[in-house]
Coordinates of C-alpha atoms and ligand atoms in Angstrom, one line a residue:
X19 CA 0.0 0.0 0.0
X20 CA 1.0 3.7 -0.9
X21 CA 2.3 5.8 2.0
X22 CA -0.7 8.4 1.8
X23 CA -2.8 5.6 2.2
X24 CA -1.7 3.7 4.6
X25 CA -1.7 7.1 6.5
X26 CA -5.4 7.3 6.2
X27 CA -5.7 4.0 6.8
X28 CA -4.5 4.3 10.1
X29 CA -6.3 6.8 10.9
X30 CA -9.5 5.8 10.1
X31 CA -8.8 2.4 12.1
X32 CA -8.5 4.6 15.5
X33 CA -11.7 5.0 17.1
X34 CA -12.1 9.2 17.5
X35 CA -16.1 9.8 17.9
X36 CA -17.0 12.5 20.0
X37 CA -19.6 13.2 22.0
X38 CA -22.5 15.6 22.3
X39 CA -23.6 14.8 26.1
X40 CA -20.2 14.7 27.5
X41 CA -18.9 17.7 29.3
X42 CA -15.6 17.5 28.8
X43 CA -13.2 19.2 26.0
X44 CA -12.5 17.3 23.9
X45 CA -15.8 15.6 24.4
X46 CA -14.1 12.0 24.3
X47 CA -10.7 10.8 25.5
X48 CA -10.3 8.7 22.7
X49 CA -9.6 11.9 20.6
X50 CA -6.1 12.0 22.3
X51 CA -5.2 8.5 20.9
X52 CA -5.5 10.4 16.9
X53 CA -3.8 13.8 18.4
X54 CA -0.8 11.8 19.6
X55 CA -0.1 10.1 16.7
X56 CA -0.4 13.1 14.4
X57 CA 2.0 14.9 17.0
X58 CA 4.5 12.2 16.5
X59 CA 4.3 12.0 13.1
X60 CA 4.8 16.0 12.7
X61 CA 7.7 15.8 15.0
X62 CA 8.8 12.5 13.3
X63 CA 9.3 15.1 10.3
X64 CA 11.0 17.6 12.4
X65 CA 7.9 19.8 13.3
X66 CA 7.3 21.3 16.6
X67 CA 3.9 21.0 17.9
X68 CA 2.0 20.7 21.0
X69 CA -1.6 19.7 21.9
X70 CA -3.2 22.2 24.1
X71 CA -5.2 22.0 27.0
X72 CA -8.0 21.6 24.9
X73 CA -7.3 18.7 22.8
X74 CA -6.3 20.8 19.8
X75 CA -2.6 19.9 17.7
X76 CA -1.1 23.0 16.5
X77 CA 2.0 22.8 14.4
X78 CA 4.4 25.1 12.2
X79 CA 6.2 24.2 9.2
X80 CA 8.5 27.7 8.5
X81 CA 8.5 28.8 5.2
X82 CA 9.7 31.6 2.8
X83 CA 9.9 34.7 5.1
X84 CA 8.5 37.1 3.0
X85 CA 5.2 35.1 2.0
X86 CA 1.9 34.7 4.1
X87 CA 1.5 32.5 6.2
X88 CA -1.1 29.6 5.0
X89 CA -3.3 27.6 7.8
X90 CA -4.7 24.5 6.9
X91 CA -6.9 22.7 9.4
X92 CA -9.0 19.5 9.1
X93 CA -10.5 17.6 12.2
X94 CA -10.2 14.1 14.3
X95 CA -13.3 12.8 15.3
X96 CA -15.9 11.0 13.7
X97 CA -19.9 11.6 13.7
X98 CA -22.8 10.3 16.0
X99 CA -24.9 8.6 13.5
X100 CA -22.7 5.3 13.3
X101 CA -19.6 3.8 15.4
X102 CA -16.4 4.7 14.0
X103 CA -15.0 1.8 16.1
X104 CA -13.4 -1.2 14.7
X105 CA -13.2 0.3 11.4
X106 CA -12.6 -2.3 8.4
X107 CA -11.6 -0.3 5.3
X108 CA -11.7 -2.2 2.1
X109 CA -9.8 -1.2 -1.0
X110 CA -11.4 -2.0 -4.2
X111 CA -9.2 -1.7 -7.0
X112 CA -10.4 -0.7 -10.7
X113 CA -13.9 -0.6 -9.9
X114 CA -15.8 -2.1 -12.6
X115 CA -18.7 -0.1 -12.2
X116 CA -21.1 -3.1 -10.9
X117 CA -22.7 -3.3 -7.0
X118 CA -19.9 -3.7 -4.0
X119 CA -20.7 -6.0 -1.4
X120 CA -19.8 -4.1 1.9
X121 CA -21.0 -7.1 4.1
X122 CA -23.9 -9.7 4.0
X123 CA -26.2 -6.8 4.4
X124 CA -25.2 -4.5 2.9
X125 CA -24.1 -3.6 -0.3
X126 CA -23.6 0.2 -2.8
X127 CA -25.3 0.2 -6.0
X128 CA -24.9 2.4 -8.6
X129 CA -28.5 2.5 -9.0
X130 CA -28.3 3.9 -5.2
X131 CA -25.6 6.0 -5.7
X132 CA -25.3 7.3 -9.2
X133 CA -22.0 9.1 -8.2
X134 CA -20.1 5.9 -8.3
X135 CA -20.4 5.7 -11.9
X136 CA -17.7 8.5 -12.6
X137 CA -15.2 5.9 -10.2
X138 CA -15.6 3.3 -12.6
X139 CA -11.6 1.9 -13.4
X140 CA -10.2 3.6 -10.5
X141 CA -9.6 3.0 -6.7
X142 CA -12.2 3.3 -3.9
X143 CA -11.8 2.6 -0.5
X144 CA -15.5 1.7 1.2
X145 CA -16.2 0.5 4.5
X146 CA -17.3 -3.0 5.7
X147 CA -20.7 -2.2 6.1
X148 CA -20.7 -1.7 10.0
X149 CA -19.5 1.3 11.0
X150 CA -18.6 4.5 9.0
X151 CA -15.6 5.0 7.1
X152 CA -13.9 8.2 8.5
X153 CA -12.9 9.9 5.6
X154 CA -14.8 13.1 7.1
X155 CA -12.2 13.9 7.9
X156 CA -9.3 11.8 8.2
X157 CA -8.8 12.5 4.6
X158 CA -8.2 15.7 5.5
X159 CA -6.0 14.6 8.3
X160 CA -4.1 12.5 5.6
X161 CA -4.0 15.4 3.2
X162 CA -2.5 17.7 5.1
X163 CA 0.3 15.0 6.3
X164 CA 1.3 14.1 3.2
X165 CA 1.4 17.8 1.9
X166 CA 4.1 18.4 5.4
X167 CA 6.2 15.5 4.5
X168 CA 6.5 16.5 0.6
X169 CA 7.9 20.0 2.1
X170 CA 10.2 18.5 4.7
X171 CA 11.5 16.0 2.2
X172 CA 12.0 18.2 -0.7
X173 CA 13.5 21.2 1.1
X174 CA 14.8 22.6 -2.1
X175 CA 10.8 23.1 -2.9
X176 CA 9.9 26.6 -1.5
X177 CA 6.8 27.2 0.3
X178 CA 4.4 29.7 2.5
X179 CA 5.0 29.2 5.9
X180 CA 2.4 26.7 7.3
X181 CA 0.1 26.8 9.9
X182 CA -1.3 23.4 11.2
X183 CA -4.4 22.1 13.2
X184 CA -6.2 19.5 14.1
X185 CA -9.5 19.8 16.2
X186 CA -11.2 17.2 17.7
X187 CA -15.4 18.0 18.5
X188 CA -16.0 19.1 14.7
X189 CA -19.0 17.1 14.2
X190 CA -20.9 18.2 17.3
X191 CA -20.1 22.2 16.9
X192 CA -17.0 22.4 19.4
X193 CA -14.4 22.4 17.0
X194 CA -13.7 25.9 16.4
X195 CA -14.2 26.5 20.6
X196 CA -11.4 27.4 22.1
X197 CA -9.4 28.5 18.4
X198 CA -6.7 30.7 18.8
X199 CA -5.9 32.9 15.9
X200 CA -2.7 34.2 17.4
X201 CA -1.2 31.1 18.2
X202 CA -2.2 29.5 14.7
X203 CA -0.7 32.0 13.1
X204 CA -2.2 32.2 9.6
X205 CA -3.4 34.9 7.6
X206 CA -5.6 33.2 6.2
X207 CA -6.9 29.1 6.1
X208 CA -8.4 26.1 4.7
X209 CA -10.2 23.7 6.0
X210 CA -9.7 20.1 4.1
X211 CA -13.1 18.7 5.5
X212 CA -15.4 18.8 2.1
X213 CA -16.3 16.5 -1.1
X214 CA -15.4 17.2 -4.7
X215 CA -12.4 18.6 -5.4
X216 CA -13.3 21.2 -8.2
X217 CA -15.7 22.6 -4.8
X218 CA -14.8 25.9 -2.7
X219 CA -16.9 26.1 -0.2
X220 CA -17.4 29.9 1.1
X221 CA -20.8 30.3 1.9
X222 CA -22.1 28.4 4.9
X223 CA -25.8 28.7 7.4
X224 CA -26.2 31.6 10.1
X225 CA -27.4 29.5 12.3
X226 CA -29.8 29.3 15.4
X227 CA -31.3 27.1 17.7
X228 CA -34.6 27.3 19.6
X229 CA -35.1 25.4 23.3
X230 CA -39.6 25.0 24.1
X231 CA -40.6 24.5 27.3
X232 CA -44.3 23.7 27.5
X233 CA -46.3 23.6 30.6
X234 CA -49.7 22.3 30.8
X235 CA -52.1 21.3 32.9
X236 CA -52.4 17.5 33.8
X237 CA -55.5 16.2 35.1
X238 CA -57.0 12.3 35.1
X239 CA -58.9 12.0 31.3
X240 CA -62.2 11.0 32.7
X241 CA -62.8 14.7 34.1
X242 CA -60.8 16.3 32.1
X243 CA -63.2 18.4 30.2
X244 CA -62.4 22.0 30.7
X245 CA -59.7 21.5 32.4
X246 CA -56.7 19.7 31.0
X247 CA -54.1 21.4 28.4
X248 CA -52.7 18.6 27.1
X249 CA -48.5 20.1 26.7
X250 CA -48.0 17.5 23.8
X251 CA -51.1 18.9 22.2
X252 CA -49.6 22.7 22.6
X253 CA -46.6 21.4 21.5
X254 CA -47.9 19.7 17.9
X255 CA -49.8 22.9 17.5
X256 CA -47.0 25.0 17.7
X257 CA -44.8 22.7 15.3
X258 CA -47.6 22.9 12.7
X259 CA -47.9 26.5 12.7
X260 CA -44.3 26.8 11.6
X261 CA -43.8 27.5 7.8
X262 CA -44.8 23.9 6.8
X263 CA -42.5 23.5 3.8
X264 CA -39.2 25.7 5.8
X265 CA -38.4 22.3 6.3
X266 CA -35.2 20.6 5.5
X267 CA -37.1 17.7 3.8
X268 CA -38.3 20.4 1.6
X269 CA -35.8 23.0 1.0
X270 CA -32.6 23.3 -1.1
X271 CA -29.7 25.7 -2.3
X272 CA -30.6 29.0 -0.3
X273 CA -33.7 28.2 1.1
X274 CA -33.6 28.5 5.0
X275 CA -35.3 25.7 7.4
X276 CA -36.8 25.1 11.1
X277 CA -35.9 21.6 12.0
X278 CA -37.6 20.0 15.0
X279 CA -34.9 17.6 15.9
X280 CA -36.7 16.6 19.2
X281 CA -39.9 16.5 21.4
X282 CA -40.3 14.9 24.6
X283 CA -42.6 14.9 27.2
X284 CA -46.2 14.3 28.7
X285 CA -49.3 15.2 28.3
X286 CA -47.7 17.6 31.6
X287 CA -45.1 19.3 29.9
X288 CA -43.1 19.0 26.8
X289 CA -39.9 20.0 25.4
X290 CA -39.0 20.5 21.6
X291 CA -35.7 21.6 20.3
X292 CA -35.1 22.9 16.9
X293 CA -32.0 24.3 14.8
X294 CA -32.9 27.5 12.5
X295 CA -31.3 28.1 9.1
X296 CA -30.3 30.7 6.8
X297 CA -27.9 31.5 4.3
X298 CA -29.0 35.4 4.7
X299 CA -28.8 37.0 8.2
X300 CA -32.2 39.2 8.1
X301 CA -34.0 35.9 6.9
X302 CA -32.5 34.1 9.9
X303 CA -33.7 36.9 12.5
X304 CA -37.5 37.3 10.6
X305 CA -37.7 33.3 10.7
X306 CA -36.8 33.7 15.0
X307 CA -39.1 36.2 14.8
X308 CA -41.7 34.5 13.3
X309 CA -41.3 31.4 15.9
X310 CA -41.5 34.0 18.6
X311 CA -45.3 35.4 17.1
X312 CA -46.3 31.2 17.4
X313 CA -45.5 31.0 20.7
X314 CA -47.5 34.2 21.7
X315 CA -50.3 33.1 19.5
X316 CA -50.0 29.5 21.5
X317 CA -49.7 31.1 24.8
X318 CA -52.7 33.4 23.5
X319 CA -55.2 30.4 23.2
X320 CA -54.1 28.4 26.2
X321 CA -53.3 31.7 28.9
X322 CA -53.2 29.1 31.4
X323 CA -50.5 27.3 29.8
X324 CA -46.7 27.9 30.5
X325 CA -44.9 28.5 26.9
X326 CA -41.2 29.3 27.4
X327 CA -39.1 30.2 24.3
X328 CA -35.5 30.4 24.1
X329 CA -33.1 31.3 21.1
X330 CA -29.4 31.5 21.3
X331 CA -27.5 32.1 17.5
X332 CA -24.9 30.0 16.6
X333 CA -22.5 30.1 13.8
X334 CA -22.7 32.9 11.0
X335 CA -22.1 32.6 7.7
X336 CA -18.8 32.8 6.8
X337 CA -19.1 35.1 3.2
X338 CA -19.4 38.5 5.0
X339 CA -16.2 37.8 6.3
X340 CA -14.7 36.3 2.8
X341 CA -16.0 39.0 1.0
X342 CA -14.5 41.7 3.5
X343 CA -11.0 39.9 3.0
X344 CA -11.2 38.1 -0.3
X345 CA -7.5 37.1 -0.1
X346 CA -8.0 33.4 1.0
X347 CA -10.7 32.8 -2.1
X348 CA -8.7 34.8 -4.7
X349 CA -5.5 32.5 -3.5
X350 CA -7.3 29.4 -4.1
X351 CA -9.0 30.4 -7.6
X352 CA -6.0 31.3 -8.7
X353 CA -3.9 28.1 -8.1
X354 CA -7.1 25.9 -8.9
X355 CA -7.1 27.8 -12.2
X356 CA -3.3 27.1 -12.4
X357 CA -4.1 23.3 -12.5
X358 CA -6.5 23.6 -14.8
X359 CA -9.2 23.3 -12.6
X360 CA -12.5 25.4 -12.3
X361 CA -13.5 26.0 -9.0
X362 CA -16.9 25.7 -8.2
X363 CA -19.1 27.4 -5.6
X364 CA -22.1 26.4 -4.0
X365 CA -23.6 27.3 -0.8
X366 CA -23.0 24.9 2.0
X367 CA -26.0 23.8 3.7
X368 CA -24.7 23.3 7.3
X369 CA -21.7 24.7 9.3
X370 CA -17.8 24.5 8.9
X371 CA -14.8 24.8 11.9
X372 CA -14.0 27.2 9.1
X373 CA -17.0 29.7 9.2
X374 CA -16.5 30.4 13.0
X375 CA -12.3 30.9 12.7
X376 CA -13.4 33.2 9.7
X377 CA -15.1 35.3 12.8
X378 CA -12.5 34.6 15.0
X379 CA -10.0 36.7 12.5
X380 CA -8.6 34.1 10.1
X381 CA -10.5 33.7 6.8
X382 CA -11.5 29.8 6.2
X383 CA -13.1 28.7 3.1
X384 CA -13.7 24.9 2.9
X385 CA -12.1 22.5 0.4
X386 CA -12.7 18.8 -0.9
X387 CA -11.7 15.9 0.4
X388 CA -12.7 13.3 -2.3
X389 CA -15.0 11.9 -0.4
X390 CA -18.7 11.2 0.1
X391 CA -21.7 9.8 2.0
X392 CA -20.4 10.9 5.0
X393 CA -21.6 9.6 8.3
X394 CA -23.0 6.6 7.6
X395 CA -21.8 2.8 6.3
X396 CA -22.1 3.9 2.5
X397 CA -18.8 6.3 3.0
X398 CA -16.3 6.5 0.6
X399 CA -13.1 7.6 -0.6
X400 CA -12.0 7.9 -4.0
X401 CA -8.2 7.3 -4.1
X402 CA -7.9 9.3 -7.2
X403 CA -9.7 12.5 -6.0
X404 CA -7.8 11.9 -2.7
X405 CA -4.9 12.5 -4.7
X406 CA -5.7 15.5 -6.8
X407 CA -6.6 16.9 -3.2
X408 CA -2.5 16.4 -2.6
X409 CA -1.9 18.1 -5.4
X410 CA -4.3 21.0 -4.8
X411 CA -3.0 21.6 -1.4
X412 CA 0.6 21.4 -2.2
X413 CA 0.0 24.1 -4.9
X414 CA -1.7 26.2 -2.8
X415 CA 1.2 26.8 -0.2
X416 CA 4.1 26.8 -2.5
X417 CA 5.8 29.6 -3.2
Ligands
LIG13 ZN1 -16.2 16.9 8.5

């Protein structure tokens, strides 16, 4: 097996998932047992770097003096959807373009996946049907590695100085906590956490999430007449009254979304939480307004219930900032062009580590990874893409 694969490989076989109910940064210990062995392997190549209190690898390649200095960050754990533990990676070689047999399960289908037929005659690497794969974002991880080594063994090559990181928590929102700007580094960054390589990603969600607290009135169903307020009842009410097609299920490109990703409760009391989307700011604060007329027109029919509504913002999108400093996007344009490849835009619908160190003062658009399906058992790499990605990066901190 090639070097840059084996890398990934490795990676992907270490357990990293974090964890959204832990308290603890990172979320899970396991995070550490990646973080060393990236440590080693920068120092192994004659890097300093340290992990931080917080889990987080920083590292510094020096470059050419007078040139910018270049960040590129990718992350360490793994999503909630599906164990990343015991990770079996299976290499198929020169796909031929027919259905591959992950397990006795489960098996990919072009039919399924349509994408695969552009793999057909090259290499894929595809899980073993149990867990996820990891290549969010270990390819990354592996990217970035390889890119270090090529500099460190080819000193004659000049480059930008290069900022490194590796954050554990991506996938549950903590990632960019705790970032540092001043001890990255960078002028500007990239973060190596995204799909197709020909893709800049500069435009992510403002984002917001909503907590309900419903109180009602509980009282035995056989003299319940004009007396119960059934809280479930309140809380289906206020669900329908949302925008019924602002829903993800519904929505695409720049259209925004409320998202009910829970409900609990008793016909007592109920609780719903939802996440609130938006490419464009004033849509984000019109759709938390709207949600906060629903729960005075709830609270309006049913004065005896309790209705508490909370809304805290999250991240922002990350265009005002890359539009204020352009420097970052122009860089990457211009070396993608370089290669002979046209960049292509297209507004992320979710969140990057990037959009929130874009606020924190270093500029982050989002590139490819060559891979897809992510967080589930239907992930894949494609060795090839993989490898453009090398190239890409490379080119876009040499001098
Ligand atoms: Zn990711």
């Amino acid at each position: 097996m090639d070097q840059d694969l084996q890398r990934f490989i490795d990676y992907v076989k270490i357990d990293t998932q974090s964890d959204d109910t832990s308290e603890t940064t990172p979320s899970t210990m396991k995070q550490y047992d990646l973080a060393k062995l990236l440590k080693s392997q920068l120092e192994g190549f004659g890097l300093k770097s340290e992990i931080d209190e917080y889990g987080r690898v920083y590292s510094f390649l020096p470059g050419e003096k007078d040139l910018p200095t270049i960040g590129l960050n990718s992350h360490m754990d793994t999503a909630l959807e599906i164990s990343g533990k015991d990770v079996k990676p299976q290499l198929i070689q020169n796909y031929d373009g027919g259905v591959i047999k992950l397990n006795d399960t489960y098996s990919m289908s072009p039919e399924d996946f349509p994408n695969l037929k552009k793999y057909v005659g090259t290499d894929l690497i595809v899980t073993s049907g149990d867990t996820l794969l990891g290549a969010d974002d270990k390819a990354g991880d592996a990217i970035i590695m390889e890119v270090i080594k090529y500099y460190v063994e080819n000193p004659e090559e000049k480059h930008h100085p290069i900022a490194i990181l590796f954050t554990p928590d991506e996938e549950i929102g903590r990632g960019p906590e705790h970032f540092d700007a001043k001890k990255f580094g960078a002028e500007w960054a990239y973060t190596i956490d995204g799909s197709e390589p020909e893709l800049i990603d500069i435009e992510t969600f403002n984002a917001a999430h909503a907590d309900i607290h419903i109180q009602g009135i509980a009282i035995h169903p056989g003299e319940a007449k004009n007396k119960l307020i059934n809280a479930l009842s309140l809380a289906t009410l206020f669900d329908s009254t949302l925008p019924k097609f602002a829903r993800p299920e519904f929505t695409t490109g720049y259209e925004g979304f409320y998202h009910l990703i829970s409900l609990n409760g008793t016909s007592e009391h109920a609780d719903m939480h939802y996440i609130i989307r938006n490419h464009d700011s004033k849509k984000l604060d019109e759709q938390i307004e709207k949600m906060k007329e629903i729960r005075n027109f709830v609270a309006n029919l049913y004065p005896k219930a309790k209705i508490e509504l909370s809304i805290e913002k999250d991240y922002r999108n990350m265009k005002e900032i890359l539009d204020k400093d352009p420097r970052a996007v122009n860089h990457a344009i211009k070396v993608y062009k370089s290669l002979g490849i046209n960049p292509e835009f297209r507004p992320v619908r979710g969140g990057t580590d990037g959009a929130t160190f874009s606020f924190l003062g270093c500029p982050t658009p989002n590139l490819g990874t060559g891979s897809y399906n992510h967080h589930g058992r239907y992930e894949y790499l494609s060795v090839k893409e993989f490898r453009e990605m090398i190239k890409i990066v490379k080119a876009l901190v040499k001098a």
